[in-house]
Coordinates of C-alpha atoms and ligand atoms in Angstrom, one line a residue:
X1 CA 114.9 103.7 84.9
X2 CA 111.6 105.6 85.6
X3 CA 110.4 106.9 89.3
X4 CA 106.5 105.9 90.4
X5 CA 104.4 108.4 92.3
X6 CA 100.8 108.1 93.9
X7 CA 98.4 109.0 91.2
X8 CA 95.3 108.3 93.1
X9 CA 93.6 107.9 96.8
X10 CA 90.8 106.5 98.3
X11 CA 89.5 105.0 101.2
X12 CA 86.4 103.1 102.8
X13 CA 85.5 102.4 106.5
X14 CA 82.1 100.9 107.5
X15 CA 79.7 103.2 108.6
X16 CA 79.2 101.6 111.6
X17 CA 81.2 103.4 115.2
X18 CA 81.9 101.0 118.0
X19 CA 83.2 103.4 121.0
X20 CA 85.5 102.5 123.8
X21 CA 81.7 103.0 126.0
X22 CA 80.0 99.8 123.4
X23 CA 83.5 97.9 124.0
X24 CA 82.4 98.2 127.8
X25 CA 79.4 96.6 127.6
X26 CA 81.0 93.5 126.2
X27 CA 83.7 93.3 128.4
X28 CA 85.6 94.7 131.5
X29 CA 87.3 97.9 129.9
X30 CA 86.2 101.6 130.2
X31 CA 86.6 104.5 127.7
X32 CA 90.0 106.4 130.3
X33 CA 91.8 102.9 130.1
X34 CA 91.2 102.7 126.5
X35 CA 91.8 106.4 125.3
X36 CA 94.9 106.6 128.2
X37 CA 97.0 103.9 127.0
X38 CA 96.0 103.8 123.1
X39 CA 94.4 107.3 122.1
X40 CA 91.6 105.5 120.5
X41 CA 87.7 106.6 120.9
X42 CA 86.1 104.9 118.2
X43 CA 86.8 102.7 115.3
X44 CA 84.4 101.0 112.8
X45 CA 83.0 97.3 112.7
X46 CA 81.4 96.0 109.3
X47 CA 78.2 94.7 109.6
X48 CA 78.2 90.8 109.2
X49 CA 77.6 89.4 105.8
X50 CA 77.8 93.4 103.8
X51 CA 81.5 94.2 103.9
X52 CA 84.7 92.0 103.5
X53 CA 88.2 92.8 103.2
X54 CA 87.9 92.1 99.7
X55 CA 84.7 94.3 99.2
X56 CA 86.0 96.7 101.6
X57 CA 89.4 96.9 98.9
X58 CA 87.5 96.8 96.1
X59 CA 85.6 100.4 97.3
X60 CA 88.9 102.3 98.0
X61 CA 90.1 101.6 94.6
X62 CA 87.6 102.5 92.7
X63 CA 87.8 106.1 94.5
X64 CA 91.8 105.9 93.9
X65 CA 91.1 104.5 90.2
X66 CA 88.7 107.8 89.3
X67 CA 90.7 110.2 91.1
X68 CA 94.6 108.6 89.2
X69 CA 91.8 109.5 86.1
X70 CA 92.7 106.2 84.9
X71 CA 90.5 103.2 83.6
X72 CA 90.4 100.2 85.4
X73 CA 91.9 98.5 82.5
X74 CA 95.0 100.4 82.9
X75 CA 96.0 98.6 85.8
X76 CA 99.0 96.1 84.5
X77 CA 98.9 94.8 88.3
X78 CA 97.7 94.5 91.9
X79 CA 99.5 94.1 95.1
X80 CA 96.6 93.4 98.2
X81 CA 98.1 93.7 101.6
X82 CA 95.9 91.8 104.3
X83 CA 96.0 89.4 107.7
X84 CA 92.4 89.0 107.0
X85 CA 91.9 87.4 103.8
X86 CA 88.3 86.4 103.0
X87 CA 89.8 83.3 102.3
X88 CA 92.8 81.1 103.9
X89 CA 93.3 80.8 100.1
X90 CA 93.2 82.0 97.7
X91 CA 94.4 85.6 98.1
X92 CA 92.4 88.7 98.1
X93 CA 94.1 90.5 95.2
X94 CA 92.6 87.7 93.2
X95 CA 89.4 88.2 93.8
X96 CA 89.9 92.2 93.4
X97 CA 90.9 91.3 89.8
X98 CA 87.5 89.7 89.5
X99 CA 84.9 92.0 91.3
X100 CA 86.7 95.2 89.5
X101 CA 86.4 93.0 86.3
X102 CA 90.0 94.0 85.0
X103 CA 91.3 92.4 82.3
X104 CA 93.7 89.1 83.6
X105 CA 97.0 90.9 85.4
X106 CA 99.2 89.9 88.1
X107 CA 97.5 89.8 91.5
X108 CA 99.9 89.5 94.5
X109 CA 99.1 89.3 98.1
X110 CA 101.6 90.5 100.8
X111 CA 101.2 89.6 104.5
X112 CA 103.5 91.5 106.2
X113 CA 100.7 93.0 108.9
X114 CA 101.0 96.5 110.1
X115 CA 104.2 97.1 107.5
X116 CA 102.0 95.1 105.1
X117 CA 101.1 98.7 102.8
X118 CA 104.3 99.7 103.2
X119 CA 106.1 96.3 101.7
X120 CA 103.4 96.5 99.2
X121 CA 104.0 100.0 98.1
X122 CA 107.8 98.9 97.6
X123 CA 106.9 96.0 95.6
X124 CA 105.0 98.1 93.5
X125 CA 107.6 100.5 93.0
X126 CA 110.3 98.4 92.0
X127 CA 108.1 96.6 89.3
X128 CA 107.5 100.5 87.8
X129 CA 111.3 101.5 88.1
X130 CA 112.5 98.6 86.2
X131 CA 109.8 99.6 83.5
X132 CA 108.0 96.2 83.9
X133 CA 104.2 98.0 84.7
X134 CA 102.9 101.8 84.1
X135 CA 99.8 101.5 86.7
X136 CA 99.5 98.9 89.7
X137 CA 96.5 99.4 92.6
X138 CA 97.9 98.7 95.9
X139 CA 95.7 98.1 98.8
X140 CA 95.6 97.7 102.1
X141 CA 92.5 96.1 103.9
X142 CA 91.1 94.2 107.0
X143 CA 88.1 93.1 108.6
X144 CA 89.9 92.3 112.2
X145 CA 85.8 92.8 113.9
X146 CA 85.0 89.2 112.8
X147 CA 88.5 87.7 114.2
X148 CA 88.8 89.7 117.9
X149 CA 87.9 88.1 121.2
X150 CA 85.2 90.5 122.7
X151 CA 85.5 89.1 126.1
X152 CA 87.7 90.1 128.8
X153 CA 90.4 87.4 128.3
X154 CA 90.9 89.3 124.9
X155 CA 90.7 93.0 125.9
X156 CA 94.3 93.8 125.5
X157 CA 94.3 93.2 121.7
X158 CA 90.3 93.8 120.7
X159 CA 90.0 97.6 122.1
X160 CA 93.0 98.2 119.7
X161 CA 91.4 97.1 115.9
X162 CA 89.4 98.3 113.8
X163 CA 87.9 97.7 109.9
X164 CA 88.6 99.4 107.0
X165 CA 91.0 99.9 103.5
X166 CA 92.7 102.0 101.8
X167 CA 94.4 102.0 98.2
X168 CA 96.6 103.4 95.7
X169 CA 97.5 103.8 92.6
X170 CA 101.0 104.2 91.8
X171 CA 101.7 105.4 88.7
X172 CA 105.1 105.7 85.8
X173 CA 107.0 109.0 86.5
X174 CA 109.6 110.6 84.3
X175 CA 111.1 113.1 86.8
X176 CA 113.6 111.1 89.1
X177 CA 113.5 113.8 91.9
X178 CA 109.3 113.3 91.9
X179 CA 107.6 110.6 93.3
X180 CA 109.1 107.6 95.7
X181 CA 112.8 108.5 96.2
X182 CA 113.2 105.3 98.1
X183 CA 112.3 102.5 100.6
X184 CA 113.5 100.4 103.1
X185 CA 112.2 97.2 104.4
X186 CA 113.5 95.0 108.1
X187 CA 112.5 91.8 109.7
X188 CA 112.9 90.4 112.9
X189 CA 112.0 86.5 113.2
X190 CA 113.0 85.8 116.4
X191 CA 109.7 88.0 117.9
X192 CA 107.4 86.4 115.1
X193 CA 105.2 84.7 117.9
X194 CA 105.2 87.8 120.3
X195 CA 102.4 89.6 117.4
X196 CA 100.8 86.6 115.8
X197 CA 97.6 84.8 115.2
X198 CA 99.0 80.8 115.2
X199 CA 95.5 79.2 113.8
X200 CA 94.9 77.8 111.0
X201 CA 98.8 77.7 110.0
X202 CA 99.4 74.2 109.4
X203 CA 102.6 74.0 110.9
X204 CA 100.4 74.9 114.3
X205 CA 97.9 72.3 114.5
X206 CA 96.6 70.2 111.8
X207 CA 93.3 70.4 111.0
X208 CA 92.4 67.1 112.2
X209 CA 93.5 68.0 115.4
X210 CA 91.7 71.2 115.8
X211 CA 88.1 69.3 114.7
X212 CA 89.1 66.6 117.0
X213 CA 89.8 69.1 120.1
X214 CA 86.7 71.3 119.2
X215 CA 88.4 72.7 121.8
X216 CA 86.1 76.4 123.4
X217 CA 89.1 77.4 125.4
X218 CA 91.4 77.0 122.0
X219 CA 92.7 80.6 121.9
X220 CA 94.8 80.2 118.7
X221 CA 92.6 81.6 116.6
X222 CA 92.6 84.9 118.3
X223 CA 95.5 87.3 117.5
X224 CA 98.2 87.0 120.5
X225 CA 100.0 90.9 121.3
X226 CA 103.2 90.7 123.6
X227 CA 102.1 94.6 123.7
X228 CA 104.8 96.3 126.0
X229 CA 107.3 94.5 124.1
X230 CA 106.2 95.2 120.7
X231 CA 105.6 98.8 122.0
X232 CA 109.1 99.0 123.2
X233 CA 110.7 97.8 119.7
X234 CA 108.0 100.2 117.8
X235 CA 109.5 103.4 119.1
X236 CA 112.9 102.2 118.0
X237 CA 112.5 100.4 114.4
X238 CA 110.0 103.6 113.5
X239 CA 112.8 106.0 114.5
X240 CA 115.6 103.9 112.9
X241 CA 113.8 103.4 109.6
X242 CA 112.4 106.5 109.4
X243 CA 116.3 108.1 109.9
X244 CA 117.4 105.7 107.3
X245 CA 115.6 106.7 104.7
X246 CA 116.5 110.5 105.3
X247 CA 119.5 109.7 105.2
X248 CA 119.7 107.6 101.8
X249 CA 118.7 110.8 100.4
X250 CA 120.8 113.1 101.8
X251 CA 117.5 114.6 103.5
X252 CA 116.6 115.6 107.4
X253 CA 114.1 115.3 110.2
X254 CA 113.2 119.1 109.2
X255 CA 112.8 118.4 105.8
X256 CA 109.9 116.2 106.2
X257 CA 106.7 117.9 105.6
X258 CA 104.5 115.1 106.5
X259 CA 105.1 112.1 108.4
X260 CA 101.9 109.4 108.1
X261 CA 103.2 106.6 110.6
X262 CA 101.4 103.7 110.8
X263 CA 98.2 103.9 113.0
X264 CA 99.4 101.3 115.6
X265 CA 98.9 103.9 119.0
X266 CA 98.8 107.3 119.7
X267 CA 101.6 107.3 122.1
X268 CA 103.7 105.9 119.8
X269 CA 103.1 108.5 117.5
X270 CA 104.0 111.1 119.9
X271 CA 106.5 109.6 120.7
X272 CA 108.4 109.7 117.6
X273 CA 107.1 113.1 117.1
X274 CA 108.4 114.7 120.1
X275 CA 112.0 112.6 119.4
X276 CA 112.4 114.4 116.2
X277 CA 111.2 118.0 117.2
X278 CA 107.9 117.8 114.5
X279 CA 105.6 120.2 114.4
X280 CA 101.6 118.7 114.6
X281 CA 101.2 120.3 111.2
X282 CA 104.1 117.6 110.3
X283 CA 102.3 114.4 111.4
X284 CA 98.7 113.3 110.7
X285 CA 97.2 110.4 113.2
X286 CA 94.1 109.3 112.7
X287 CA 93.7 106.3 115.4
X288 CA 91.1 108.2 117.6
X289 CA 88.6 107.7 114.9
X290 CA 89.3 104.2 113.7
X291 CA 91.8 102.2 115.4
X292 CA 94.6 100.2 114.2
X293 CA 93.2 98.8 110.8
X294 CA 96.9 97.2 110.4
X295 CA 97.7 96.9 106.7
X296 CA 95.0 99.7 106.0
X297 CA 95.9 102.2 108.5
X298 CA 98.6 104.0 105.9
X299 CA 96.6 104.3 102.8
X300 CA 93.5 105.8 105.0
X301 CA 95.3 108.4 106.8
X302 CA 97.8 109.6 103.8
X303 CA 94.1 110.0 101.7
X304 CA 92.2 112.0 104.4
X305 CA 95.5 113.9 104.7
X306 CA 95.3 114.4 101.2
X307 CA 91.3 115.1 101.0
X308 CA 92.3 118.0 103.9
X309 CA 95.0 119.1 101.8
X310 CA 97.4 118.6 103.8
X311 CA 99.9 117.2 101.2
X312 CA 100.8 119.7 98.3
X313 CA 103.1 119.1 95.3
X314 CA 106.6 119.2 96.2
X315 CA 106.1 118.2 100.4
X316 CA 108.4 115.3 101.2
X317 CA 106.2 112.8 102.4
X318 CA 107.1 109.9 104.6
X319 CA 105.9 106.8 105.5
X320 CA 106.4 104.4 108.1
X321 CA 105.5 101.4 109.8
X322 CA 106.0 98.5 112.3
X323 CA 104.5 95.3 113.2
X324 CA 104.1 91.4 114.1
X325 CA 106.8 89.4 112.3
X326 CA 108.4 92.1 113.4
X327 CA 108.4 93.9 110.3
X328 CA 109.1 97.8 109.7
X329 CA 109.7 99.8 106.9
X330 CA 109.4 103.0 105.9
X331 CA 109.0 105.4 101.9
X332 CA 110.2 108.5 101.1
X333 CA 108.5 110.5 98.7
X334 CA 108.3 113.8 97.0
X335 CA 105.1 114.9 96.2
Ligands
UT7_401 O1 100.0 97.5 115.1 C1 100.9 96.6 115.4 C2 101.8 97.1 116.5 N1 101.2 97.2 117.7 C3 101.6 98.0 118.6 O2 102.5 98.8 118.3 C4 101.0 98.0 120.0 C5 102.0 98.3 121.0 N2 101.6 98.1 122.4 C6 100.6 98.9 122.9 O3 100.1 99.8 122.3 C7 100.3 98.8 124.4 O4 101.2 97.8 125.0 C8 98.9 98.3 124.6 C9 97.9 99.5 124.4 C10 98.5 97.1 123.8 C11 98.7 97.9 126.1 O5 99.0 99.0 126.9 P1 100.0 98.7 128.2 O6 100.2 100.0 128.8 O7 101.2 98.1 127.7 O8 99.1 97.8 129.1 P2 99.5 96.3 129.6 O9 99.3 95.3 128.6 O10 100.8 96.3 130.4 O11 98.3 96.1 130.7 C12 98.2 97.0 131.9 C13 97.0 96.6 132.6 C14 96.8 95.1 132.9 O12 96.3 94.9 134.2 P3 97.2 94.6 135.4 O13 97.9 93.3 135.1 O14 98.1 95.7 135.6 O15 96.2 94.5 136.5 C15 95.9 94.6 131.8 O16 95.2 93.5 132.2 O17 95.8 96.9 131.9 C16 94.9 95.8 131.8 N3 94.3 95.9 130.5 C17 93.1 96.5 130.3 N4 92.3 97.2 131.1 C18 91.2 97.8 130.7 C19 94.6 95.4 129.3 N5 93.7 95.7 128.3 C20 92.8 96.4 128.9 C21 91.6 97.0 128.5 N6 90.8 97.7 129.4 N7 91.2 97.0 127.2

């Protein structure tokens, strides 16, 4: 049984900043509400018709493909976690395999949301352990800009996302005690409507009946956040998970050198921080300067942490996430 470890990093946002004072001018919000309750300043927005989540995907890996100093043809797979596909079908990993030109490997989308890099980079793992693949690119990406309601009835959820991707390449390792050491994956049905965008699923409305409706007051296509609820299960699941995986490798809170939770809200962050007694130099947040980007929020934090070297070789590394399904999950990792 081999081990797989992150080879390579790289992330892409679109150049173009939306502050909380733009958001303002849309709708009834103001930059205290927004920073107060979220931590967020900014975040980026593509500009309509350049960037997609598959174009946005494709960028990241080819900075994590030159920096793993592998050729794109090495890649025996790819795992592409979105919510916003460029398409209802097919997937985005698909069309990855296309634009990057690789030769015809497995493409796989995952659409587990905010734990959606997480479940991917588990996926990926276990296909390396078991010897299967040597190189798969794993990325997380979403365009949420071109899916948010900018008016007032959707304030609570559109001040929140932003666009962007990050990816991976994860990568055959020999040493057992180097690379990911394990991860752990949780689901929680009953709240899947409580984080959820119910349009176009077919089991919500048919299509018919949405082109019948035409409906301008139709809200299902606009992502629906239960926020003090999922807030209040965040804190939990991110605490639980994380203590899991410690735990399945005999490991403790101050063993971690760095802790890249998932970019869902500053105060969650802190919260978790201040529960297990880490230093700032422990945790990287990035959410000020780009929002939530969901599945891509991971990848593009661990990478600038990275670029700022603030991973080394050897740093236990952990990752961790929650989101709509719910889903949470977290990866431990040596360095
Ligand atoms: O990444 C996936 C996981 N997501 C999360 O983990 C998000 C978890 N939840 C949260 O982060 C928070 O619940 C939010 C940031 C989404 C909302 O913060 P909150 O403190 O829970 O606010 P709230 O929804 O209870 O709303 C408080 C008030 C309401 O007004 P009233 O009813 O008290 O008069 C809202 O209408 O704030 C109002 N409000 C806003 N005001 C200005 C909601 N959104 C805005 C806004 N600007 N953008």
């Amino acid at each position: 049984m081999y081990n797989s470890r992150i080879s390579g990093l790289g992330f892409y946002v679109p150049d173009n900043v939306v502050t909380n004072e733009d958001l303002s001018k849309l709708m009834d919000t103001n930059d205290a509400w927004i920073q107060e309750r979220t931590g967020i300043k900014e975040r980026r927005h593509v500009v309509k018709g350049k960037d997609t989540t598959t174009i946005m995907g494709v960028k990241a890996a080819k900075i994590a493909i030159e920096r793993a100093g592998i050729d794109k043809d090495d890649i025996d797979f790819i795992v592409f976690a979105t919510l916003s596909p460029d398409y209802y079908f097919p997937g985005a990993g698909v069309l990855v395999q296309r634009d990057l030109d690789i030769k015809t490997v497995g493409a796989l989308d995952v659409r587990n949301q905010c734990s959606g890099f997480v479940y991917a980079i588990s996926i990926a793992d276990q296909y390396i352990k078991s010897g299967m693949y040597k190189n798969i690119l794993v990325i997380g990406s979403e365009l949420h800009s071109g899916g948010l309601d900018f008016t007032t009835r959707g304030r609570g959820v559109s001040v929140i996302f932003g666009d962007g991707a990050g990816a991976a390449i994860l990568t055959r390792e020999e040493d057992p005690k180097k690379g990911i050491l394990s991860t752990h994956l949780h689901s929680e049905g009953q709240y899947a409507e409580e984080l959820s965008l119910l349009a176009p699923g077919i089991g919500h409305r048919w299509v018919s009946d949405i082109l019948k409706d035409n409906d301008p007051d139709d809200v299902s296509y606009y992502p629906y956040m239960n926020g003090q609820l999922v807030f209040k299960n965040a804190v939990v699941r991110f605490s639980e998970v994380i203590m899991e995986g410690l735990k399945k490798n005999k490991l403790d809170v101050k063993d971690i050198d760095m802790l890249i939770p998932h970019q869902a809200n500053l105060r969650i962050s802190q919260f978790i921080q201040r529960k297990f007694g880490l230093s700032d130099d422990q945790v990287y947040n990035n959410i000020m300067n780009y929002g939530n980007t969901t599945a891509a929020s991971i990848p593009i934090a661990l990478t600038e942490a990275w670029e700022k070297d603030r991973i080394k070789e050897g740093d236990l590394v952990v990752l961790a996430a929650f989101g709509s399904g719910f889903t949470w999950g977290s990866v431990i990792m040596r360095w």
